């Protein structure tokens, strides 16, 4: 093997490298510009509402049962008769997803009998602390069009539901 | 367990007691009379059923248990499809569970059941353990032909303190109605209306009033009958089951604790035929709320400058140790501990405090084991075959409720003599012999000939009434079931928490074997009983009192004495779950863990020691009684033995305290004799602090015979004052024909009643004063 063949192979390698200078770019200037995601992309979750503003989630825990990553926690309670949260008897007073654990498989969406939990194309989740990836109802529930300022109160158990269970 | 083994009736000569048949082609042999549904279940073949339940009579109402049968006696007709729950197996019968006609029949039944059933599964508490879901999935049609509007009915109907009914989900299997009828002999739940309008409702449309409503929620195969406490709390797949034993009373029904995360969400029955026959009462089933009650003591308290203040365990224990050894000390309580803890307390008293002034009997019960008064022990199951039962001034319904269910069954075929001033057997026929407490011994003696003639007699007694009554009972010679006042009275007595007993029923003064295990000399003089201890405290002879899991201010029959004693004693240590009336007087309060929060064993009323599991952690600052005792013993330089001392060959007898003075009222008729009798949901133990039991809590209930109440101007529900010796309490009248005229009954352990003395005057609270007092 002579020096010449070494130079030749170097040149061939660099040709590949420099060749990319003249091809179309595949990267985008994220976050100023975003690449479109496929139609059925599974990104961050939302908890949807009915048209009238009631939450779709009835706190059935089926999403929690279906989730292979065990990252959903649902606790249900009786709908207050004078201020129903969802249609029917039952609503979720606590709904949490650990987004760091979630594998975005969409099983929760599949299991949900009311179409409440949905995976959206949104995929920008950034935070500086782990705890911030543990999202609750305030983060997940889509805003109620009838309510101007979203309520800032923390999620608390309704009277009689007892305290949160750990984990 | 029982020293009275049942001889078992000889089987009469009969046609072969077994039959052979085939199930899905395989041959099997079953006892004659076995129902097809049981046979199929036993061999592990699938069969759906709703109305059938192993503990109820078959009725054939739901028609879902269809199987195909062929052979005698239907041979001439070829195979037919029939209900497996109402057909017994026959010799040569061919049973097919999965033939096409059987499948079709089940499919049609299920389709029919679903016609008006709501699509509620996501919000239904039964979802995940629902037989309608499971059987529809396994045997049902893929889709329904019914396109019309479903019938709408009441949802979330509140049936009473614990039950919720969803009429739409009911499939009318009638398990609940039959349970009420056949098992309870009550009619708390009935069918109303006809045809497709039929619904379940409470008998009179009033809230459910019985003590056994919760069993309905487990019997109901669907989500029609559910409970308030479990409503929407969890799903079957997120609960963790922990087998344990109920310590709500001395019966010790077996149960399964269901936890979601660290919290109890419900308790379920765990069938043990020999104890509970599969049932639970509402006290046991729903009385778990105290585990999370806000008033739970979570830190030791020590009195400083006249006030109880939070302290560390070290401070509290060294204060307790110093106070308890400063002079003569005595121990009261222990009837709510585990067997192991009772032993530890016994050893701590004998070796740490060098005293035999120990007594668990801080209430009305005088002894716990029949052997302690020289009688033989009955087994709980003896009730199933006895022909004569004496119910001696004892209410199983209020004191050991699930035992009452068994007694009701007994009363159907045997004679039950309900003797005493209050009618105690309320849901079955009995021979009622009403008499005043001071006549009991004489009346018992009169029954001697009848008992001598009986095949298999039995006495149920709660051990109240003193030595004379005990002698009369002993003279009957029948085995005895002693219903305990405290959950583990039996374990406390066996551990020697009595002034004249050592562990294993060795007599005080004759405890060489105990001393050998404990490795120390024991105090030899018998101690004082609870009344003696309280008297000594009141007169200044005691320096310190250690009260463990007891509230004598409520439970001791002479509340006035308890009051004086606790006031006079210089140093009081109380170990409890809550800041009870007694604990409020303490110098040191040691927070303990509750029954479902510690492991060990508990002895039920027949002395069967059953393991209990630590299902929940309890408040972080509290310790198990056993741990507290261990640490206190260490502070007193006592090493607690790991091993229980051996049982005495002949159990020593217990000296029974004299009966408290229950005396008839004065001659004028204005004064009534006062009786304190147990009520299930009264009292100062965990029940008083349990949010789950709040709706049924009994307080200030004044039970009177309707006779003569008009003259006093008293009607049902009237507010009254009871004037006793030096004190007056307030209550509400409940007219009760089961109470002997001339007497008034208050709930034992209900605060205030035990301070009135033996005679009271009842006066109506004037209407205006009634309002002002609120
Ligand atoms: S997407 Fe999958 S992993 Fe994530 S929450 Fe839903 S079920 Fe769980
Ligand atoms: S999101 Fe859907 S599946 Fe999850 S609890 Fe709510 S209703 Fe049930
Ligand atoms: S009873 Fe069973 S089938 Fe009916 S709604 Fe409840 S879970 Fe579903
Ligand atoms: S309420 Fe439940 S147990 Fe009673 S009839 Fe209806 S389905 Fe059967
Ligand atoms: S289970 Fe046989 S008819 Fe209901």
PDB file of N, CA and C in Angstrom, chain B residues 297-383:
ATOM      1  N   UNK B 297     -53.969  10.217  67.741  1.00  0.00           N
ATOM      2  CA  UNK B 297     -52.776  10.706  68.426  1.00  0.00           C
ATOM      3  C   UNK B 297     -51.563  10.322  67.601  1.00  0.00           C
ATOM      4  N   UNK B 298     -50.718  11.293  67.309  1.00  0.00           N
ATOM      5  CA  UNK B 298     -49.565  10.996  66.469  1.00  0.00           C
ATOM      6  C   UNK B 298     -48.267  11.352  67.165  1.00  0.00           C
ATOM      7  N   UNK B 299     -48.360  11.794  68.406  1.00  0.00           N
ATOM      8  CA  UNK B 299     -47.138  12.110  69.132  1.00  0.00           C
ATOM      9  C   UNK B 299     -47.391  11.903  70.625  1.00  0.00           C
ATOM     10  N   UNK B 300     -46.393  11.462  71.363  1.00  0.00           N
ATOM     11  CA  UNK B 300     -46.578  11.313  72.802  1.00  0.00           C
ATOM     12  C   UNK B 300     -46.846  12.677  73.440  1.00  0.00           C
ATOM     13  N   UNK B 301     -47.609  12.653  74.517  1.00  0.00           N
ATOM     14  CA  UNK B 301     -47.913  13.899  75.228  1.00  0.00           C
ATOM     15  C   UNK B 301     -47.471  13.747  76.672  1.00  0.00           C
ATOM     16  N   UNK B 302     -46.897  14.811  77.201  1.00  0.00           N
ATOM     17  CA  UNK B 302     -46.499  14.810  78.604  1.00  0.00           C
ATOM     18  C   UNK B 302     -47.065  16.071  79.239  1.00  0.00           C
ATOM     19  N   UNK B 303     -47.595  15.927  80.457  1.00  0.00           N
ATOM     20  CA  UNK B 303     -48.196  17.087  81.124  1.00  0.00           C
ATOM     21  C   UNK B 303     -47.100  17.967  81.707  1.00  0.00           C
ATOM     22  N   UNK B 304     -47.084  19.206  81.246  1.00  0.00           N
ATOM     23  CA  UNK B 304     -46.139  20.174  81.802  1.00  0.00           C
ATOM     24  C   UNK B 304     -46.934  21.431  82.125  1.00  0.00           C
ATOM     25  N   UNK B 305     -46.708  21.972  83.291  1.00  0.00           N
ATOM     26  CA  UNK B 305     -47.448  23.152  83.759  1.00  0.00           C
ATOM     27  C   UNK B 305     -48.953  22.935  83.612  1.00  0.00           C
ATOM     28  N   UNK B 306     -49.378  21.742  83.934  1.00  0.00           N
ATOM     29  CA  UNK B 306     -50.813  21.491  83.925  1.00  0.00           C
ATOM     30  C   UNK B 306     -51.412  21.225  82.558  1.00  0.00           C
ATOM     31  N   UNK B 307     -50.571  21.207  81.515  1.00  0.00           N
ATOM     32  CA  UNK B 307     -51.151  20.973  80.198  1.00  0.00           C
ATOM     33  C   UNK B 307     -50.425  19.872  79.466  1.00  0.00           C
ATOM     34  N   UNK B 308     -51.195  19.117  78.685  1.00  0.00           N
ATOM     35  CA  UNK B 308     -50.566  18.059  77.893  1.00  0.00           C
ATOM     36  C   UNK B 308     -49.859  18.688  76.703  1.00  0.00           C
ATOM     37  N   UNK B 309     -48.552  18.425  76.610  1.00  0.00           N
ATOM     38  CA  UNK B 309     -47.797  19.003  75.498  1.00  0.00           C
ATOM     39  C   UNK B 309     -47.056  17.906  74.750  1.00  0.00           C
ATOM     40  N   UNK B 310     -46.852  18.140  73.472  1.00  0.00           N
ATOM     41  CA  UNK B 310     -46.150  17.156  72.648  1.00  0.00           C
ATOM     42  C   UNK B 310     -44.754  16.927  73.205  1.00  0.00           C
ATOM     43  N   UNK B 311     -44.319  15.661  73.156  1.00  0.00           N
ATOM     44  CA  UNK B 311     -42.997  15.315  73.659  1.00  0.00           C
ATOM     45  C   UNK B 311     -42.407  14.248  72.752  1.00  0.00           C
ATOM     46  N   UNK B 312     -41.135  13.980  72.942  1.00  0.00           N
ATOM     47  CA  UNK B 312     -40.527  12.883  72.181  1.00  0.00           C
ATOM     48  C   UNK B 312     -40.831  11.583  72.902  1.00  0.00           C
ATOM     49  N   UNK B 313     -40.628  10.480  72.202  1.00  0.00           N
ATOM     50  CA  UNK B 313     -40.844   9.180  72.827  1.00  0.00           C
ATOM     51  C   UNK B 313     -39.909   8.985  74.018  1.00  0.00           C
ATOM     52  N   UNK B 314     -38.674   9.428  73.880  1.00  0.00           N
ATOM     53  CA  UNK B 314     -37.720   9.268  74.984  1.00  0.00           C
ATOM     54  C   UNK B 314     -38.229   9.992  76.222  1.00  0.00           C
ATOM     55  N   UNK B 315     -38.649  11.245  76.016  1.00  0.00           N
ATOM     56  CA  UNK B 315     -39.145  12.021  77.164  1.00  0.00           C
ATOM     57  C   UNK B 315     -40.360  11.342  77.786  1.00  0.00           C
ATOM     58  N   UNK B 316     -41.290  10.945  76.910  1.00  0.00           N
ATOM     59  CA  UNK B 316     -42.532  10.380  77.426  1.00  0.00           C
ATOM     60  C   UNK B 316     -42.268   9.077  78.165  1.00  0.00           C
ATOM     61  N   UNK B 317     -41.420   8.222  77.590  1.00  0.00           N
ATOM     62  CA  UNK B 317     -41.182   6.924  78.217  1.00  0.00           C
ATOM     63  C   UNK B 317     -40.400   7.070  79.512  1.00  0.00           C
ATOM     64  N   UNK B 318     -39.442   7.998  79.550  1.00  0.00           N
ATOM     65  CA  UNK B 318     -38.710   8.116  80.817  1.00  0.00           C
ATOM     66  C   UNK B 318     -39.601   8.759  81.873  1.00  0.00           C
ATOM     67  N   UNK B 319     -40.475   9.685  81.456  1.00  0.00           N
ATOM     68  CA  UNK B 319     -41.426  10.245  82.424  1.00  0.00           C
ATOM     69  C   UNK B 319     -42.351   9.150  82.941  1.00  0.00           C
ATOM     70  N   UNK B 320     -42.834   8.294  82.010  1.00  0.00           N
ATOM     71  CA  UNK B 320     -43.737   7.215  82.413  1.00  0.00           C
ATOM     72  C   UNK B 320     -43.019   6.257  83.352  1.00  0.00           C
ATOM     73  N   UNK B 321     -41.798   5.870  83.003  1.00  0.00           N
ATOM     74  CA  UNK B 321     -41.065   4.916  83.824  1.00  0.00           C
ATOM     75  C   UNK B 321     -40.822   5.488  85.213  1.00  0.00           C
ATOM     76  N   UNK B 322     -40.438   6.759  85.270  1.00  0.00           N
ATOM     77  CA  UNK B 322     -40.171   7.374  86.571  1.00  0.00           C
ATOM     78  C   UNK B 322     -41.450   7.430  87.400  1.00  0.00           C
ATOM     79  N   UNK B 323     -42.541   7.853  86.777  1.00  0.00           N
ATOM     80  CA  UNK B 323     -43.798   7.994  87.512  1.00  0.00           C
ATOM     81  C   UNK B 323     -44.339   6.664  87.982  1.00  0.00           C
ATOM     82  N   UNK B 324     -44.188   5.640  87.155  1.00  0.00           N
ATOM     83  CA  UNK B 324     -44.776   4.344  87.504  1.00  0.00           C
ATOM     84  C   UNK B 324     -43.991   3.625  88.595  1.00  0.00           C
ATOM     85  N   UNK B 325     -42.728   4.012  88.787  1.00  0.00           N
ATOM     86  CA  UNK B 325     -41.939   3.327  89.809  1.00  0.00           C
ATOM     87  C   UNK B 325     -41.777   4.163  91.073  1.00  0.00           C
ATOM     88  N   UNK B 326     -42.452   5.322  91.103  1.00  0.00           N
ATOM     89  CA  UNK B 326     -42.289   6.202  92.257  1.00  0.00           C
ATOM     90  C   UNK B 326     -43.018   5.674  93.493  1.00  0.00           C
ATOM     91  N   UNK B 327     -43.930   4.736  93.293  1.00  0.00           N
ATOM     92  CA  UNK B 327     -44.691   4.204  94.420  1.00  0.00           C
ATOM     93  C   UNK B 327     -45.542   3.075  93.916  1.00  0.00           C
ATOM     94  N   UNK B 328     -46.488   2.592  94.730  1.00  0.00           N
ATOM     95  CA  UNK B 328     -47.323   1.495  94.262  1.00  0.00           C
ATOM     96  C   UNK B 328     -48.100   1.891  93.001  1.00  0.00           C
ATOM     97  N   UNK B 329     -48.037   1.015  91.997  1.00  0.00           N
ATOM     98  CA  UNK B 329     -48.704   1.302  90.730  1.00  0.00           C
ATOM     99  C   UNK B 329     -49.612   0.141  90.360  1.00  0.00           C
ATOM    100  N   UNK B 330     -50.605   0.403  89.505  1.00  0.00           N
ATOM    101  CA  UNK B 330     -51.521  -0.641  89.058  1.00  0.00           C
ATOM    102  C   UNK B 330     -51.765  -0.474  87.564  1.00  0.00           C
ATOM    103  N   UNK B 331     -52.237  -1.561  86.943  1.00  0.00           N
ATOM    104  CA  UNK B 331     -52.476  -1.562  85.502  1.00  0.00           C
ATOM    105  C   UNK B 331     -53.937  -1.884  85.236  1.00  0.00           C
ATOM    106  N   UNK B 332     -54.557  -1.092  84.383  1.00  0.00           N
ATOM    107  CA  UNK B 332     -55.934  -1.363  83.968  1.00  0.00           C
ATOM    108  C   UNK B 332     -55.978  -1.483  82.452  1.00  0.00           C
ATOM    109  N   UNK B 333     -56.797  -2.409  81.960  1.00  0.00           N
ATOM    110  CA  UNK B 333     -57.001  -2.510  80.518  1.00  0.00           C
ATOM    111  C   UNK B 333     -56.227  -3.652  79.912  1.00  0.00           C
ATOM    112  N   UNK B 334     -56.228  -3.703  78.609  1.00  0.00           N
ATOM    113  CA  UNK B 334     -55.529  -4.760  77.899  1.00  0.00           C
ATOM    114  C   UNK B 334     -56.448  -5.603  77.036  1.00  0.00           C
ATOM    115  N   UNK B 335     -57.753  -5.400  77.162  1.00  0.00           N
ATOM    116  CA  UNK B 335     -58.694  -6.208  76.393  1.00  0.00           C
ATOM    117  C   UNK B 335     -58.680  -5.933  74.909  1.00  0.00           C
ATOM    118  N   UNK B 336     -57.930  -4.929  74.478  1.00  0.00           N
ATOM    119  CA  UNK B 336     -57.884  -4.629  73.043  1.00  0.00           C
ATOM    120  C   UNK B 336     -56.505  -4.872  72.457  1.00  0.00           C
ATOM    121  N   UNK B 337     -55.628  -5.525  73.227  1.00  0.00           N
ATOM    122  CA  UNK B 337     -54.273  -5.785  72.726  1.00  0.00           C
ATOM    123  C   UNK B 337     -54.248  -7.103  71.955  1.00  0.00           C
ATOM    124  N   UNK B 338     -53.113  -7.373  71.301  1.00  0.00           N
ATOM    125  CA  UNK B 338     -52.933  -8.700  70.722  1.00  0.00           C
ATOM    126  C   UNK B 338     -52.508  -9.651  71.831  1.00  0.00           C
ATOM    127  N   UNK B 339     -52.522 -10.944  71.539  1.00  0.00           N
ATOM    128  CA  UNK B 339     -52.124 -11.937  72.540  1.00  0.00           C
ATOM    129  C   UNK B 339     -50.705 -11.669  73.032  1.00  0.00           C
ATOM    130  N   UNK B 340     -49.817 -11.366  72.088  1.00  0.00           N
ATOM    131  CA  UNK B 340     -48.420 -11.152  72.433  1.00  0.00           C
ATOM    132  C   UNK B 340     -48.275  -9.927  73.336  1.00  0.00           C
ATOM    133  N   UNK B 341     -49.035  -8.882  72.990  1.00  0.00           N
ATOM    134  CA  UNK B 341     -48.926  -7.651  73.772  1.00  0.00           C
ATOM    135  C   UNK B 341     -49.499  -7.821  75.173  1.00  0.00           C
ATOM    136  N   UNK B 342     -50.573  -8.614  75.269  1.00  0.00           N
ATOM    137  CA  UNK B 342     -51.140  -8.873  76.597  1.00  0.00           C
ATOM    138  C   UNK B 342     -50.111  -9.549  77.484  1.00  0.00           C
ATOM    139  N   UNK B 343     -49.395 -10.520  76.908  1.00  0.00           N
ATOM    140  CA  UNK B 343     -48.356 -11.205  77.672  1.00  0.00           C
ATOM    141  C   UNK B 343     -47.276 -10.230  78.120  1.00  0.00           C
ATOM    142  N   UNK B 344     -46.897  -9.354  77.200  1.00  0.00           N
ATOM    143  CA  UNK B 344     -45.859  -8.385  77.536  1.00  0.00           C
ATOM    144  C   UNK B 344     -46.326  -7.478  78.667  1.00  0.00           C
ATOM    145  N   UNK B 345     -47.588  -7.050  78.592  1.00  0.00           N
ATOM    146  CA  UNK B 345     -48.114  -6.166  79.641  1.00  0.00           C
ATOM    147  C   UNK B 345     -48.162  -6.893  80.977  1.00  0.00           C
ATOM    148  N   UNK B 346     -48.534  -8.174  80.922  1.00  0.00           N
ATOM    149  CA  UNK B 346     -48.604  -8.975  82.137  1.00  0.00           C
ATOM    150  C   UNK B 346     -47.227  -9.073  82.792  1.00  0.00           C
ATOM    151  N   UNK B 347     -46.230  -9.330  81.946  1.00  0.00           N
ATOM    152  CA  UNK B 347     -44.878  -9.467  82.496  1.00  0.00           C
ATOM    153  C   UNK B 347     -44.364  -8.128  83.024  1.00  0.00           C
ATOM    154  N   UNK B 348     -44.681  -7.073  82.273  1.00  0.00           N
ATOM    155  CA  UNK B 348     -44.223  -5.752  82.705  1.00  0.00           C
ATOM    156  C   UNK B 348     -44.816  -5.386  84.062  1.00  0.00           C
ATOM    157  N   UNK B 349     -46.090  -5.718  84.265  1.00  0.00           N
ATOM    158  CA  UNK B 349     -46.727  -5.395  85.546  1.00  0.00           C
ATOM    159  C   UNK B 349     -46.100  -6.194  86.671  1.00  0.00           C
ATOM    160  N   UNK B 350     -45.909  -7.497  86.425  1.00  0.00           N
ATOM    161  CA  UNK B 350     -45.409  -8.366  87.497  1.00  0.00           C
ATOM    162  C   UNK B 350     -43.951  -8.071  87.830  1.00  0.00           C
ATOM    163  N   UNK B 351     -43.136  -7.911  86.774  1.00  0.00           N
ATOM    164  CA  UNK B 351     -41.711  -7.763  87.035  1.00  0.00           C
ATOM    165  C   UNK B 351     -41.259  -6.311  87.077  1.00  0.00           C
ATOM    166  N   UNK B 352     -41.866  -5.472  86.228  1.00  0.00           N
ATOM    167  CA  UNK B 352     -41.441  -4.070  86.191  1.00  0.00           C
ATOM    168  C   UNK B 352     -42.057  -3.275  87.323  1.00  0.00           C
ATOM    169  N   UNK B 353     -43.355  -3.474  87.556  1.00  0.00           N
ATOM    170  CA  UNK B 353     -44.045  -2.709  88.594  1.00  0.00           C
ATOM    171  C   UNK B 353     -44.199  -3.518  89.876  1.00  0.00           C
ATOM    172  N   UNK B 354     -43.791  -4.803  89.855  1.00  0.00           N
ATOM    173  CA  UNK B 354     -43.849  -5.694  91.021  1.00  0.00           C
ATOM    174  C   UNK B 354     -45.239  -5.678  91.660  1.00  0.00           C
ATOM    175  N   UNK B 355     -46.262  -5.857  90.852  1.00  0.00           N
ATOM    176  CA  UNK B 355     -47.603  -5.835  91.416  1.00  0.00           C
ATOM    177  C   UNK B 355     -48.495  -6.857  90.731  1.00  0.00           C
ATOM    178  N   UNK B 356     -49.490  -7.343  91.447  1.00  0.00           N
ATOM    179  CA  UNK B 356     -50.564  -8.127  90.834  1.00  0.00           C
ATOM    180  C   UNK B 356     -51.831  -7.281  90.710  1.00  0.00           C
ATOM    181  N   UNK B 357     -51.723  -6.005  90.956  1.00  0.00           N
ATOM    182  CA  UNK B 357     -52.867  -5.100  90.754  1.00  0.00           C
ATOM    183  C   UNK B 357     -53.015  -4.839  89.258  1.00  0.00           C
ATOM    184  N   UNK B 358     -53.529  -5.833  88.567  1.00  0.00           N
ATOM    185  CA  UNK B 358     -53.671  -5.774  87.114  1.00  0.00           C
ATOM    186  C   UNK B 358     -55.081  -6.225  86.808  1.00  0.00           C
ATOM    187  N   UNK B 359     -55.798  -5.540  85.972  1.00  0.00           N
ATOM    188  CA  UNK B 359     -57.107  -6.065  85.581  1.00  0.00           C
ATOM    189  C   UNK B 359     -57.528  -5.532  84.229  1.00  0.00           C
ATOM    190  N   UNK B 360     -57.908  -6.475  83.358  1.00  0.00           N
ATOM    191  CA  UNK B 360     -58.438  -6.062  82.051  1.00  0.00           C
ATOM    192  C   UNK B 360     -59.910  -5.729  82.160  1.00  0.00           C
ATOM    193  N   UNK B 361     -60.568  -6.081  83.299  1.00  0.00           N
ATOM    194  CA  UNK B 361     -62.031  -6.005  83.368  1.00  0.00           C
ATOM    195  C   UNK B 361     -62.494  -4.601  83.742  1.00  0.00           C
ATOM    196  N   UNK B 362     -62.330  -3.688  82.839  1.00  0.00           N
ATOM    197  CA  UNK B 362     -62.722  -2.304  83.119  1.00  0.00           C
ATOM    198  C   UNK B 362     -64.152  -2.042  82.663  1.00  0.00           C
ATOM    199  N   UNK B 363     -64.917  -3.107  82.479  1.00  0.00           N
ATOM    200  CA  UNK B 363     -66.317  -2.940  82.097  1.00  0.00           C
ATOM    201  C   UNK B 363     -67.175  -3.864  82.916  1.00  0.00           C
ATOM    202  N   UNK B 364     -68.182  -4.467  82.260  1.00  0.00           N
ATOM    203  CA  UNK B 364     -69.112  -5.300  82.996  1.00  0.00           C
ATOM    204  C   UNK B 364     -68.718  -6.764  82.995  1.00  0.00           C
ATOM    205  N   UNK B 365     -67.845  -7.171  82.090  1.00  0.00           N
ATOM    206  CA  UNK B 365     -67.552  -8.602  81.930  1.00  0.00           C
ATOM    207  C   UNK B 365     -66.661  -9.103  83.066  1.00  0.00           C
ATOM    208  N   UNK B 366     -67.037 -10.221  83.680  1.00  0.00           N
ATOM    209  CA  UNK B 366     -66.306 -10.710  84.842  1.00  0.00           C
ATOM    210  C   UNK B 366     -65.224 -11.718  84.536  1.00  0.00           C
ATOM    211  N   UNK B 367     -65.352 -12.439  83.418  1.00  0.00           N
ATOM    212  CA  UNK B 367     -64.361 -13.445  83.050  1.00  0.00           C
ATOM    213  C   UNK B 367     -64.490 -13.675  81.564  1.00  0.00           C
ATOM    214  N   UNK B 368     -63.503 -14.351  80.968  1.00  0.00           N
ATOM    215  CA  UNK B 368     -63.555 -14.524  79.522  1.00  0.00           C
ATOM    216  C   UNK B 368     -63.644 -15.979  79.086  1.00  0.00           C
ATOM    217  N   UNK B 369     -62.981 -16.874  79.777  1.00  0.00           N
ATOM    218  CA  UNK B 369     -62.987 -18.279  79.354  1.00  0.00           C
ATOM    219  C   UNK B 369     -63.890 -19.079  80.267  1.00  0.00           C
ATOM    220  N   UNK B 370     -64.704 -19.970  79.731  1.00  0.00           N
ATOM    221  CA  UNK B 370     -65.547 -20.811  80.585  1.00  0.00           C
ATOM    222  C   UNK B 370     -64.714 -21.536  81.635  1.00  0.00           C
ATOM    223  N   UNK B 371     -63.492 -21.927  81.247  1.00  0.00           N
ATOM    224  CA  UNK B 371     -62.643 -22.651  82.193  1.00  0.00           C
ATOM    225  C   UNK B 371     -62.356 -21.814  83.435  1.00  0.00           C
ATOM    226  N   UNK B 372     -62.391 -20.511  83.290  1.00  0.00           N
ATOM    227  CA  UNK B 372     -62.086 -19.648  84.418  1.00  0.00           C
ATOM    228  C   UNK B 372     -63.152 -19.737  85.501  1.00  0.00           C
ATOM    229  N   UNK B 373     -64.344 -20.256  85.158  1.00  0.00           N
ATOM    230  CA  UNK B 373     -65.327 -20.522  86.211  1.00  0.00           C
ATOM    231  C   UNK B 373     -65.636 -22.015  86.240  1.00  0.00           C
ATOM    232  N   UNK B 374     -64.754 -22.812  85.680  1.00  0.00           N
ATOM    233  CA  UNK B 374     -64.868 -24.254  85.787  1.00  0.00           C
ATOM    234  C   UNK B 374     -65.885 -24.873  84.853  1.00  0.00           C
ATOM    235  N   UNK B 375     -66.191 -24.190  83.746  1.00  0.00           N
ATOM    236  CA  UNK B 375     -67.178 -24.750  82.821  1.00  0.00           C
ATOM    237  C   UNK B 375     -66.502 -25.195  81.532  1.00  0.00           C
ATOM    238  N   UNK B 376     -67.218 -26.020  80.769  1.00  0.00           N
ATOM    239  CA  UNK B 376     -66.635 -26.462  79.511  1.00  0.00           C
ATOM    240  C   UNK B 376     -67.018 -25.475  78.413  1.00  0.00           C
ATOM    241  N   UNK B 377     -66.211 -25.515  77.392  1.00  0.00           N
ATOM    242  CA  UNK B 377     -66.288 -24.528  76.323  1.00  0.00           C
ATOM    243  C   UNK B 377     -67.160 -25.029  75.187  1.00  0.00           C
ATOM    244  N   UNK B 378     -68.016 -24.177  74.683  1.00  0.00           N
ATOM    245  CA  UNK B 378     -68.769 -24.527  73.483  1.00  0.00           C
ATOM    246  C   UNK B 378     -68.007 -24.011  72.273  1.00  0.00           C
ATOM    247  N   UNK B 379     -68.136 -24.705  71.144  1.00  0.00           N
ATOM    248  CA  UNK B 379     -67.607 -24.169  69.897  1.00  0.00           C
ATOM    249  C   UNK B 379     -68.696 -23.314  69.266  1.00  0.00           C
ATOM    250  N   UNK B 380     -68.293 -22.379  68.433  1.00  0.00           N
ATOM    251  CA  UNK B 380     -69.297 -21.533  67.786  1.00  0.00           C
ATOM    252  C   UNK B 380     -70.239 -22.387  66.953  1.00  0.00           C
ATOM    253  N   UNK B 381     -69.676 -23.395  66.309  1.00  0.00           N
ATOM    254  CA  UNK B 381     -70.498 -24.239  65.438  1.00  0.00           C
ATOM    255  C   UNK B 381     -71.440 -25.142  66.242  1.00  0.00           C
ATOM    256  N   UNK B 382     -71.243 -25.252  67.551  1.00  0.00           N
ATOM    257  CA  UNK B 382     -72.191 -26.027  68.361  1.00  0.00           C
ATOM    258  C   UNK B 382     -73.596 -25.464  68.253  1.00  0.00           C
ATOM    259  N   UNK B 383     -73.675 -24.162  67.958  1.00  0.00           N
ATOM    260  CA  UNK B 383     -74.991 -23.540  67.807  1.00  0.00           C
ATOM    261  C   UNK B 383     -75.782 -24.204  66.688  1.00  0.00           C
TER     262      UNK B 383
END
